[in-house]
Coordinates of N, CA and C in Angstrom, one line a residue:
M9 N -79.5 126.5 113.4 CA -79.9 128.0 113.8 C -79.6 128.8 112.0
I10 N -81.0 129.7 112.4 CA -81.0 130.3 111.7 C -80.6 132.1 111.5
K11 N -79.4 132.3 110.1 CA -79.1 133.6 110.6 C -79.4 134.7 109.9
E12 N -79.6 135.6 110.2 CA -80.0 136.9 109.4 C -79.9 137.4 108.7
T13 N -79.7 137.9 107.5 CA -79.5 138.8 106.4 C -79.2 139.9 106.8
P14 N -78.5 140.6 106.7 CA -78.2 142.7 107.6 C -78.5 142.6 107.2
Y15 N -79.2 144.6 106.9 CA -79.8 145.5 107.0 C -79.6 145.4 105.3
S16 N -77.7 145.5 105.7 CA -76.9 145.8 104.8 C -77.2 145.8 103.7
H17 N -76.4 144.1 103.6 CA -76.6 143.4 102.6 C -77.8 143.6 101.6
W18 N -78.8 144.2 102.0 CA -79.9 144.3 101.0 C -80.6 145.8 100.7
V19 N -79.7 146.6 101.2 CA -79.6 148.0 100.2 C -78.6 147.8 99.7
T20 N -77.2 146.9 100.2 CA -76.6 146.9 98.8 C -77.0 146.1 97.5
V21 N -78.0 144.9 97.3 CA -78.7 144.8 96.0 C -79.7 144.6 95.6
N22 N -80.2 146.4 96.7 CA -81.0 147.1 96.2 C -80.7 147.7 95.0
S23 N -79.4 148.3 95.8 CA -77.8 148.8 95.4 C -78.7 149.7 93.8
Q24 N -77.8 147.3 93.5 CA -76.9 146.9 92.3 C -78.0 146.4 91.0
L25 N -79.7 146.3 92.2 CA -80.4 145.9 91.1 C -80.3 147.4 89.7
K26 N -81.1 149.0 90.9 CA -81.5 149.5 90.7 C -80.3 149.6 89.2
K27 N -78.9 150.0 89.9 CA -77.9 150.8 88.9 C -78.5 148.6 87.4
M28 N -78.7 148.0 87.3 CA -78.6 147.1 86.4 C -79.5 147.8 86.1
K29 N -81.0 148.4 86.4 CA -81.7 148.7 85.5 C -81.7 150.5 84.6
L30 N -80.5 151.0 85.4 CA -80.4 152.4 84.7 C -79.7 151.7 83.9
K31 N -78.7 150.4 84.2 CA -77.6 150.8 82.4 C -79.0 149.5 82.0
T32 N -80.2 149.3 82.0 CA -80.8 147.9 81.1 C -81.5 149.7 80.4
I33 N -82.0 150.7 80.6 CA -82.4 151.5 80.6 C -82.1 152.4 78.8
I34 N -80.6 152.9 79.9 CA -79.3 153.5 78.8 C -79.5 152.9 78.1
G35 N -78.9 151.5 77.5 CA -79.0 150.8 76.9 C -80.6 150.5 75.8
T36 N -81.5 150.7 75.6 CA -82.2 150.5 75.5 C -82.8 151.8 74.4
A37 N -82.3 152.6 75.5 CA -82.5 154.2 74.2 C -81.6 153.9 73.4
L38 N -80.6 153.8 74.0 CA -79.1 154.8 72.6 C -79.5 153.4 71.9
L39 N -80.4 152.6 71.6 CA -80.2 151.3 70.5 C -81.9 152.2 70.1
A40 N -82.4 152.3 70.4 CA -83.9 152.2 69.6 C -83.2 154.0 68.9
G41 N -82.1 155.1 69.5 CA -81.5 156.1 68.9 C -81.2 155.2 67.9
T42 N -80.2 154.3 68.2 CA -79.0 153.9 66.9 C -80.7 153.4 65.9
C43 N -81.2 152.5 66.6 CA -82.0 152.3 64.9 C -83.1 152.8 64.6
A44 N -83.0 154.1 65.4 CA -83.9 155.2 64.7 C -82.7 156.2 63.9
L45 N -81.8 156.6 63.6 CA -80.5 157.4 63.3 C -81.0 156.7 61.4
P46 N -81.3 155.7 60.9 CA -81.0 155.5 59.6 C -82.6 156.3 59.1
A47 N -83.7 155.9 60.3 CA -85.3 156.3 59.2 C -84.2 158.0 59.3
S48 N -84.0 158.8 60.0 CA -84.0 160.4 60.8 C -83.2 161.1 59.5
A49 N -81.7 160.2 59.4 CA -80.9 159.9 58.0 C -81.3 159.8 57.0
Q50 N -82.8 159.7 56.3 CA -82.7 159.2 55.4 C -83.0 161.0 53.7
I51 N -81.8 161.6 53.8 CA -81.8 163.0 53.0 C -81.0 162.7 52.0
G52 N -80.7 161.7 51.4 CA -79.4 161.2 50.2 C -80.4 162.1 49.3
E53 N -79.9 161.7 48.5 CA -79.9 161.8 46.9 C -80.5 160.7 45.8
Q54 N -81.8 160.5 46.0 CA -82.3 158.6 45.4 C -81.6 159.1 43.9
R55 N -80.6 157.6 43.6 CA -80.3 157.3 42.6 C -80.4 156.5 41.6
H56 N -80.3 156.2 41.0 CA -80.9 154.6 40.0 C -79.9 154.2 38.3
N57 N -78.5 155.0 39.0 CA -77.6 154.7 38.0 C -77.1 153.7 38.2
F58 N -77.2 152.8 36.5 CA -77.1 151.0 36.2 C -75.8 151.2 35.2
S59 N -74.4 150.6 35.4 CA -73.7 150.7 34.5 C -73.1 150.0 34.0
V60 N -72.8 149.4 32.9 CA -71.9 147.9 32.9 C -71.2 147.6 31.9
G61 N -69.7 146.7 32.0 CA -68.6 147.6 31.5 C -67.4 146.1 31.4
I62 N -66.3 146.3 31.3 CA -65.7 145.1 31.3 C -64.4 145.5 32.6
N63 N -63.6 144.1 32.6 CA -62.6 145.0 33.0 C -61.4 143.6 33.2
G64 N -59.9 143.8 33.1 CA -59.3 143.2 33.6 C -57.9 143.3 34.0
G65 N -57.5 142.0 34.9 CA -56.6 142.5 35.5 C -55.4 141.7 35.2
I66 N -54.3 141.3 36.7 CA -53.7 140.8 37.3 C -53.7 140.3 38.2
N67 N -54.0 138.4 38.5 CA -53.9 137.7 40.2 C -52.1 137.3 40.1
L68 N -52.2 137.3 41.7 CA -51.3 136.9 42.5 C -51.5 136.2 42.8
N69 N -51.4 134.9 42.8 CA -52.0 133.2 43.5 C -50.9 132.5 44.5
S70 N -51.9 132.6 45.8 CA -50.7 131.2 46.6 C -51.6 130.4 46.9
V71 N -51.4 129.3 47.7 CA -52.3 128.5 48.5 C -52.7 127.9 49.7
S72 N -52.5 128.0 50.8 CA -52.6 127.4 52.1 C -53.0 126.3 52.5
F73 N -51.7 125.6 52.3 CA -52.1 124.1 52.9 C -51.5 124.0 54.2
S74 N -52.4 122.8 55.1 CA -51.8 122.2 55.8 C -51.7 120.8 55.5
P75 N -50.9 119.6 56.2 CA -49.2 121.0 56.4 C -48.7 121.4 55.5
R76 N -47.3 122.3 55.5 CA -46.9 122.9 54.8 C -46.4 122.8 53.0
V77 N -46.6 124.0 52.4 CA -45.9 123.2 50.8 C -45.3 125.1 50.6
R78 N -44.4 125.2 50.4 CA -43.5 126.2 50.0 C -43.8 126.7 48.5
Q79 N -44.4 128.3 48.4 CA -44.4 128.2 47.4 C -44.0 130.2 46.7
N80 N -43.8 130.2 46.0 CA -43.4 131.5 45.4 C -45.4 132.4 45.3
N81 N -45.6 133.9 44.9 CA -46.9 134.1 44.5 C -46.9 133.5 42.9
L82 N -48.0 133.0 42.2 CA -47.7 132.3 40.6 C -49.2 133.2 39.9
M83 N -48.2 134.2 38.8 CA -49.0 135.3 37.9 C -50.3 134.6 37.4
G84 N -51.3 135.2 37.3 CA -52.6 134.2 37.0 C -53.3 135.8 36.0
I85 N -54.6 135.4 35.1 CA -55.3 136.2 34.3 C -56.5 136.7 35.0
N86 N -57.0 137.6 34.9 CA -58.0 137.6 35.0 C -59.0 139.0 34.6
G87 N -60.0 138.6 33.8 CA -60.8 139.4 33.4 C -62.7 138.8 32.6
G88 N -63.3 140.0 32.7 CA -64.8 139.4 32.9 C -65.7 140.6 31.7
V89 N -67.3 140.3 32.5 CA -67.8 141.8 32.9 C -68.7 142.1 34.2
T90 N -68.9 143.4 33.9 CA -68.7 144.2 35.2 C -70.5 144.7 35.4
A91 N -71.2 144.6 36.5 CA -72.4 145.5 35.7 C -73.2 146.2 37.8
R92 N -72.7 147.8 37.5 CA -73.5 148.5 38.8 C -74.3 148.9 39.2
Y93 N -75.0 149.2 40.2 CA -76.3 149.4 40.4 C -75.9 150.8 41.5
I94 N -76.3 152.0 41.4 CA -75.4 153.5 42.2 C -77.6 153.9 43.4
S95 N -77.8 153.4 44.1 CA -78.8 153.4 44.6 C -79.5 155.1 45.2
E96 N -78.3 155.6 45.9 CA -78.6 156.3 47.0 C -77.3 157.5 46.8
K97 N -77.5 158.7 47.6 CA -76.3 159.1 47.9 C -76.4 159.5 48.8
Y98 N -75.4 158.9 50.0 CA -75.6 159.6 51.6 C -74.6 160.6 52.0
F99 N -75.1 162.4 52.0 CA -73.8 163.2 52.0 C -73.2 162.8 51.1
S100 N -71.6 162.4 51.5 CA -70.8 162.4 50.7 C -69.9 160.9 50.1
M101 N -71.6 160.4 50.3 CA -71.3 158.7 50.6 C -72.4 158.3 50.1
I102 N -71.6 157.5 48.4 CA -72.2 156.8 47.0 C -72.6 156.2 47.4
C103 N -73.4 154.4 46.9 CA -74.1 154.0 48.1 C -74.3 152.8 47.0
G104 N -73.9 151.3 46.8 CA -74.5 150.9 46.0 C -73.6 149.5 46.0
A105 N -74.2 148.9 44.6 CA -73.3 147.3 44.4 C -73.2 147.0 43.1
Q106 N -72.3 146.1 43.3 CA -72.0 145.4 42.1 C -71.7 143.9 41.3
I107 N -72.0 143.2 40.5 CA -72.2 142.1 40.1 C -70.7 141.9 39.0
E108 N -69.1 140.5 39.1 CA -69.1 140.9 38.4 C -68.8 139.1 37.4
L109 N -69.3 138.3 36.2 CA -68.6 137.4 36.1 C -67.1 137.0 35.0
N110 N -66.4 136.8 36.5 CA -65.2 136.5 35.5 C -64.3 135.3 35.3
F111 N -63.5 135.0 34.3 CA -62.4 134.5 34.0 C -61.5 134.2 35.7
S112 N -61.0 133.6 35.7 CA -59.8 133.6 37.1 C -58.9 133.3 36.6
Q113 N -57.5 132.6 36.9 CA -56.1 132.0 37.0 C -55.9 131.8 38.4
H114 N -55.9 130.4 39.3 CA -55.4 130.3 40.5 C -54.2 129.6 40.3
G115 N -54.2 129.3 41.6 CA -52.9 128.2 41.8 C -51.7 128.4 42.6
W116 N -50.6 127.2 42.0 CA -49.8 127.5 42.9 C -48.5 127.8 42.8
D117 N -46.8 127.5 42.7 CA -45.8 127.7 42.4 C -44.9 127.5 42.9
E118 N -44.4 126.6 43.8 CA -43.8 125.4 44.4 C -42.0 125.6 44.6
F119 N -41.8 125.8 45.3 CA -40.2 127.2 45.4 C -39.3 126.6 46.3
Y120 N -38.3 125.8 46.3 CA -37.2 125.1 47.7 C -36.3 125.5 47.4
E121 N -35.4 127.1 48.2 CA -33.7 127.6 48.3 C -33.5 126.0 48.3
D122 N -33.1 125.1 48.6 CA -32.0 124.4 48.7 C -32.3 123.7 47.2
Y123 N -33.6 123.6 46.8 CA -32.9 122.7 45.5 C -33.9 123.8 44.8
P124 N -33.0 123.8 43.9 CA -33.7 125.6 42.8 C -34.0 124.5 41.4
E125 N -33.1 122.7 41.8 CA -33.2 121.5 40.6 C -34.8 121.5 39.9
L126 N -36.1 121.3 41.3 CA -37.0 121.3 41.5 C -38.0 121.6 41.3
Q127 N -39.0 121.9 40.6 CA -40.1 123.2 39.4 C -41.7 122.2 39.8
Y128 N -42.3 122.9 40.1 CA -44.0 122.5 39.9 C -45.0 123.4 39.9
T129 N -45.1 124.3 39.1 CA -46.9 125.1 38.7 C -47.7 123.8 38.7
R130 N -49.4 125.0 39.0 CA -50.1 124.5 39.3 C -51.4 125.8 38.7
K131 N -51.5 125.5 37.6 CA -52.4 126.3 37.2 C -53.6 126.0 37.6
M132 N -54.5 127.0 38.2 CA -56.2 126.3 37.9 C -57.0 127.4 37.4
N133 N -58.6 126.8 36.5 CA -58.9 127.9 36.0 C -60.2 127.7 37.0
Y134 N -60.7 128.9 36.5 CA -61.8 128.9 37.6 C -62.4 130.1 37.0
L135 N -64.6 130.4 37.4 CA -65.5 130.8 36.5 C -65.9 131.5 38.0
E136 N -65.3 132.2 38.2 CA -65.9 134.0 39.7 C -67.2 134.5 39.7
I137 N -68.0 134.6 40.6 CA -68.8 135.6 40.7 C -68.6 136.4 41.9
P138 N -68.1 137.1 41.8 CA -67.6 138.0 43.4 C -69.6 139.3 43.4
F139 N -70.6 139.6 44.5 CA -71.0 140.4 44.5 C -70.4 141.4 45.6
L140 N -70.4 142.5 45.2 CA -70.0 143.5 46.0 C -70.9 145.0 46.4
A141 N -70.6 145.4 47.8 CA -71.0 146.6 48.0 C -70.0 147.9 47.5
H142 N -70.6 149.0 46.9 CA -70.3 149.9 46.6 C -70.6 150.8 47.3
L143 N -69.0 150.7 48.2 CA -69.3 153.0 48.9 C -68.1 153.9 47.9
A144 N -68.9 154.4 47.3 CA -67.8 156.1 47.5 C -67.7 157.1 47.6
F145 N -66.7 157.8 47.4 CA -66.3 159.1 48.0 C -66.1 160.1 47.1
G146 N -66.7 161.5 46.6 CA -66.3 162.3 46.1 C -66.9 162.3 44.7
K147 N -66.8 163.2 43.3 CA -67.6 164.1 42.6 C -68.6 163.4 41.7
D148 N -70.0 163.5 41.9 CA -70.0 162.9 40.5 C -69.3 162.6 39.1
R149 N -68.8 163.4 38.6 CA -67.5 164.1 37.8 C -66.8 164.1 38.3
G150 N -65.6 162.9 37.4 CA -64.3 163.6 38.8 C -64.1 162.4 39.0
L151 N -62.7 162.6 40.6 CA -62.0 162.0 41.0 C -63.4 161.2 41.6
Q152 N -63.3 159.6 42.3 CA -63.5 159.8 43.3 C -62.7 158.6 43.6
F153 N -63.5 157.9 45.6 CA -62.7 157.3 45.7 C -63.5 156.0 46.2
F154 N -63.4 154.5 46.0 CA -65.0 153.9 47.1 C -63.5 152.4 47.1
V155 N -64.8 151.6 48.1 CA -64.3 150.5 48.4 C -65.7 149.1 47.9
H156 N -64.8 148.5 47.8 CA -65.1 146.4 47.7 C -65.4 145.8 48.6
A157 N -66.7 145.3 49.0 CA -66.7 144.8 49.6 C -67.7 143.2 49.7
G158 N -67.2 142.6 50.1 CA -68.7 140.9 49.3 C -68.5 139.8 49.6
P159 N -68.6 138.9 49.6 CA -68.7 137.7 49.1 C -68.6 137.1 47.5
Q160 N -68.1 135.6 47.5 CA -67.2 135.6 46.4 C -67.9 133.8 46.1
I161 N -68.5 133.7 44.9 CA -68.4 132.0 44.5 C -67.6 131.9 43.4
G162 N -67.2 131.2 42.9 CA -66.8 129.9 42.2 C -66.4 128.6 41.4
F163 N -66.7 128.4 40.5 CA -66.5 127.4 39.8 C -65.4 126.7 38.6
F164 N -64.6 126.1 39.6 CA -63.4 125.6 38.8 C -63.8 124.6 37.4
L165 N -63.3 124.8 36.2 CA -62.9 124.8 34.9 C -62.1 123.9 34.9
G166 N -60.7 123.7 35.4 CA -59.6 123.0 35.3 C -58.3 122.9 35.1
D167 N -57.5 123.2 35.0 CA -56.2 122.9 35.2 C -54.8 122.2 34.9
S168 N -53.9 122.8 34.6 CA -52.6 122.3 33.7 C -52.0 122.0 34.9
Y169 N -50.6 121.6 34.6 CA -49.5 121.7 35.5 C -47.8 121.5 34.7
T170 N -47.4 121.6 35.3 CA -45.7 122.0 35.1 C -44.3 121.1 35.8
I171 N -43.4 120.5 35.2 CA -42.8 119.4 36.8 C -41.5 119.5 36.2
S172 N -40.7 119.6 36.8 CA -39.4 119.3 36.2 C -38.4 119.0 37.6
G173 N -37.2 117.8 36.9 CA -36.6 117.7 38.8 C -36.8 116.2 38.8
D174 N -36.3 115.2 39.7 CA -36.7 114.1 39.8 C -36.3 114.1 41.7
W175 N -37.8 114.5 41.7 CA -38.9 114.4 43.5 C -38.5 113.0 43.5
D176 N -38.4 112.7 43.7 CA -38.5 110.4 44.2 C -36.9 110.5 44.7
N177 N -36.1 111.4 44.6 CA -35.0 111.5 45.5 C -34.9 112.1 46.7
Y178 N -36.3 112.7 46.8 CA -35.9 114.4 48.1 C -37.7 113.9 48.8
P179 N -37.2 112.4 49.8 CA -38.5 111.7 50.5 C -39.2 113.0 51.4
G180 N -38.4 113.9 52.4 CA -39.1 114.4 52.9 C -39.4 115.7 52.6
L181 N -39.7 115.9 51.4 CA -41.0 116.8 50.1 C -42.6 116.6 50.1
T182 N -43.2 117.8 50.5 CA -44.4 117.1 50.6 C -45.2 117.5 48.4
V183 N -45.0 115.5 48.5 CA -45.9 115.8 47.3 C -47.1 115.2 47.0
E184 N -47.7 115.6 47.4 CA -49.1 114.6 47.9 C -50.0 115.3 47.0
Q185 N -49.8 116.5 47.1 CA -50.7 117.8 46.3 C -50.1 117.1 43.8
H186 N -49.1 116.6 43.9 CA -48.7 116.6 42.4 C -49.6 116.1 41.5
D187 N -50.3 114.6 41.6 CA -51.0 113.4 41.1 C -52.6 114.3 41.7
K188 N -52.7 114.5 42.7 CA -53.9 114.9 43.3 C -54.7 115.9 42.5
A189 N -56.4 114.8 41.6 CA -57.5 116.3 41.7 C -58.3 116.7 42.4
V190 N -58.5 118.1 41.5 CA -58.9 118.4 42.6 C -61.0 117.8 43.3
D191 N -60.5 117.8 44.3 CA -62.5 116.6 45.0 C -63.1 118.0 44.8
N192 N -63.3 119.7 45.4 CA -64.4 120.4 44.9 C -64.4 121.7 44.3
R193 N -65.4 121.3 43.6 CA -65.7 122.3 42.4 C -65.5 123.6 42.8
F194 N -66.9 124.0 43.7 CA -67.7 124.8 44.1 C -66.3 125.6 45.2
D195 N -65.5 126.6 44.9 CA -64.5 127.4 45.6 C -66.3 129.1 46.7
Y196 N -65.5 129.2 47.7 CA -66.6 130.3 48.3 C -65.3 131.3 49.2
G197 N -65.8 132.0 49.7 CA -64.9 133.2 50.3 C -65.2 134.5 50.4
I198 N -64.6 135.2 50.9 CA -64.6 136.5 50.7 C -63.5 137.7 50.5
T199 N -64.2 139.0 49.3 CA -63.4 140.0 48.8 C -63.8 140.6 48.9
G200 N -62.3 141.8 48.5 CA -62.8 143.2 49.7 C -62.0 143.9 49.0
G201 N -61.7 145.4 48.4 CA -60.8 145.9 48.4 C -61.3 147.7 48.1
A202 N -59.7 148.1 47.3 CA -60.4 149.7 47.3 C -59.4 150.2 45.8
G203 N -59.8 151.7 45.6 CA -59.5 152.2 44.2 C -60.0 153.6 44.0
V204 N -59.7 153.6 42.8 CA -60.2 155.1 42.7 C -60.8 154.5 41.2
E205 N -61.6 155.5 41.1 CA -62.7 156.0 40.2 C -62.9 157.3 39.5
L206 N -62.0 157.5 38.5 CA -62.1 158.6 37.2 C -64.3 158.8 36.4
R207 N -64.3 159.6 36.9 CA -65.9 159.6 36.0 C -65.9 160.7 34.5
T208 N -65.7 160.6 33.6 CA -66.4 162.0 32.5 C -67.3 161.3 31.3
K209 N -67.2 162.0 30.5 CA -68.2 161.3 30.3 C -68.8 160.9 28.9
A210 N -67.3 160.3 28.6 CA -66.4 158.6 27.8 C -67.4 157.9 28.9
G211 N -67.1 157.8 30.0 CA -67.5 156.9 30.4 C -66.6 156.8 32.0
N212 N -66.6 155.7 33.1 CA -66.3 155.7 33.9 C -64.5 154.5 34.3
F213 N -63.3 154.9 34.2 CA -62.8 154.1 34.8 C -62.1 153.9 35.9
L214 N -62.0 151.9 36.0 CA -61.7 152.2 37.7 C -60.1 151.1 37.4
V215 N -59.3 151.7 39.0 CA -58.4 151.3 39.3 C -58.1 150.7 40.3
E216 N -57.8 149.4 40.1 CA -58.7 148.5 42.4 C -58.0 147.7 42.7
G217 N -57.0 147.5 44.0 CA -56.9 146.3 44.2 C -57.5 145.8 44.9
R218 N -57.1 144.3 45.2 CA -58.2 143.3 45.2 C -57.7 142.3 46.2
Y219 N -58.4 141.7 47.6 CA -58.1 139.9 48.2 C -59.2 139.5 48.4
Y220 N -58.8 138.0 47.6 CA -59.3 136.9 48.3 C -59.1 136.3 48.8
Y221 N -59.9 136.3 49.7 CA -59.8 134.8 50.7 C -60.3 133.7 50.7
A222 N -60.0 132.2 50.1 CA -60.9 131.0 50.7 C -61.8 130.6 51.4
L223 N -62.5 130.5 51.3 CA -62.8 130.0 53.4 C -63.8 128.3 53.0
S224 N -63.3 127.8 51.6 CA -63.8 127.0 50.8 C -61.8 126.1 50.8
D225 N -61.9 124.3 51.2 CA -61.1 123.8 50.2 C -61.2 123.2 48.8
F226 N -59.7 123.0 48.3 CA -60.3 122.3 47.1 C -60.1 121.0 46.9
Y227 N -58.7 120.8 47.4 CA -59.0 119.6 48.5 C -60.0 118.3 49.1
N228 N -59.8 118.0 49.6 CA -60.9 117.4 51.2 C -60.6 116.7 52.1
S229 N -60.4 117.6 53.2 CA -59.8 117.8 54.3 C -60.4 117.7 55.8
T230 N -61.5 116.1 55.7 CA -61.4 115.5 56.4 C -60.3 114.5 57.5
K231 N -60.2 114.0 58.0 CA -59.0 113.1 59.3 C -58.4 112.5 58.7
K232 N -59.3 111.9 57.6 CA -58.6 111.1 57.0 C -57.4 110.8 55.9
D233 N -58.0 112.3 55.5 CA -57.7 113.1 54.1 C -56.0 113.4 54.8
Y234 N -55.0 113.5 53.6 CA -53.9 114.2 54.1 C -53.3 115.6 54.9
F235 N -54.4 116.4 53.6 CA -54.0 117.9 54.1 C -55.2 118.0 54.9
S236 N -55.1 118.5 56.2 CA -56.6 119.6 56.2 C -57.0 121.2 55.9
R237 N -55.9 121.6 54.8 CA -56.4 122.6 54.3 C -55.8 123.2 53.1
S238 N -55.7 123.9 52.0 CA -55.8 123.6 51.2 C -57.0 125.2 50.8
A239 N -56.9 126.6 50.6 CA -57.3 127.1 50.0 C -57.0 128.3 49.2
H240 N -57.4 129.3 48.6 CA -56.6 130.2 47.5 C -56.5 131.1 48.2
G241 N -55.5 132.0 48.0 CA -55.3 133.3 48.5 C -55.4 134.1 47.9
V242 N -55.8 134.9 47.1 CA -56.0 136.2 46.4 C -55.8 137.4 45.6
I243 N -54.1 137.8 45.2 CA -54.3 139.5 44.9 C -54.3 139.4 43.3
T244 N -55.1 140.8 43.7 CA -55.8 141.2 42.0 C -55.8 142.6 42.2
A245 N -54.8 143.1 41.1 CA -54.8 144.0 40.4 C -55.9 144.6 39.3
K246 N -57.0 145.4 38.8 CA -57.4 145.2 37.9 C -58.1 146.4 37.5
I247 N -58.5 147.0 35.3 CA -59.1 148.0 35.5 C -60.1 148.1 34.6
T248 N -61.1 148.7 35.3 CA -62.3 148.5 35.2 C -62.5 149.5 34.2
Y249 N -63.2 148.9 32.7 CA -64.6 150.7 32.1 C -65.8 149.9 32.0
L250 N -67.1 151.6 32.3 CA -68.4 151.1 32.6 C -68.6 152.7 32.0
F251 N -69.7 152.1 30.8 CA -70.4 153.4 30.9 C -71.5 152.7 31.4
D252 N -72.7 154.2 31.5 CA -73.6 154.6 31.5 C -74.8 154.2 31.4
L253 N -75.7 153.2 31.5 CA -77.2 152.9 30.6 C -77.9 153.8 31.4
R254 N -77.8 154.5 32.2 CA -79.2 154.6 32.8 C -78.4 156.1 34.0
K255 N -78.3 157.0 34.2 CA -77.9 158.0 35.1 C -78.8 158.5 36.2

């Protein structure tokens, strides 16, 4: 026996199709409008401001280990050269790009509250290159607020460590990392931060706070390896001085 579909069902289906079609048209129109907006908003000032300079600061380092290793933040140095290009200004937002070549100290400092006699510190040196988008708000001369964000790569240069205490008497602690050499010398991740810039005739002075989150592990992390995670996390406070080669 063939059961006929009620007419009301077809009316409902047709209504739903019309609604879907209407949503598609509206969505397409909004997408087209969004795509057209940048083209119509190209009313900002074109810039060709190229600056170079130096930077220096302090790192507060830690390492994300799995299994966990208890630790304090380890202080290290960070410094190098900076180059920045400002391309355009849209209304009050100044747009550009920045690249740095830095020497940076990472690592970790193990700390066990119940065993203060145990101490292990590992310092790891890297050559780092952050590629940053530069977005700033403020006057051409005077104070500006800016944000930085982008990818970062690094190349392991070498390391050193200090150790004290009889770790063999505490078998419950994780010590696999103590004598283990770095497996992966290439480091990569994402970085971002914010700060203020004072633009003067004598040059540009920047004070910035930044955080780096590594996406790579410096120890191998396959199923047969002890650590499934060994990645850097770095808080950086730095000062940069730039002078304009082209305004």
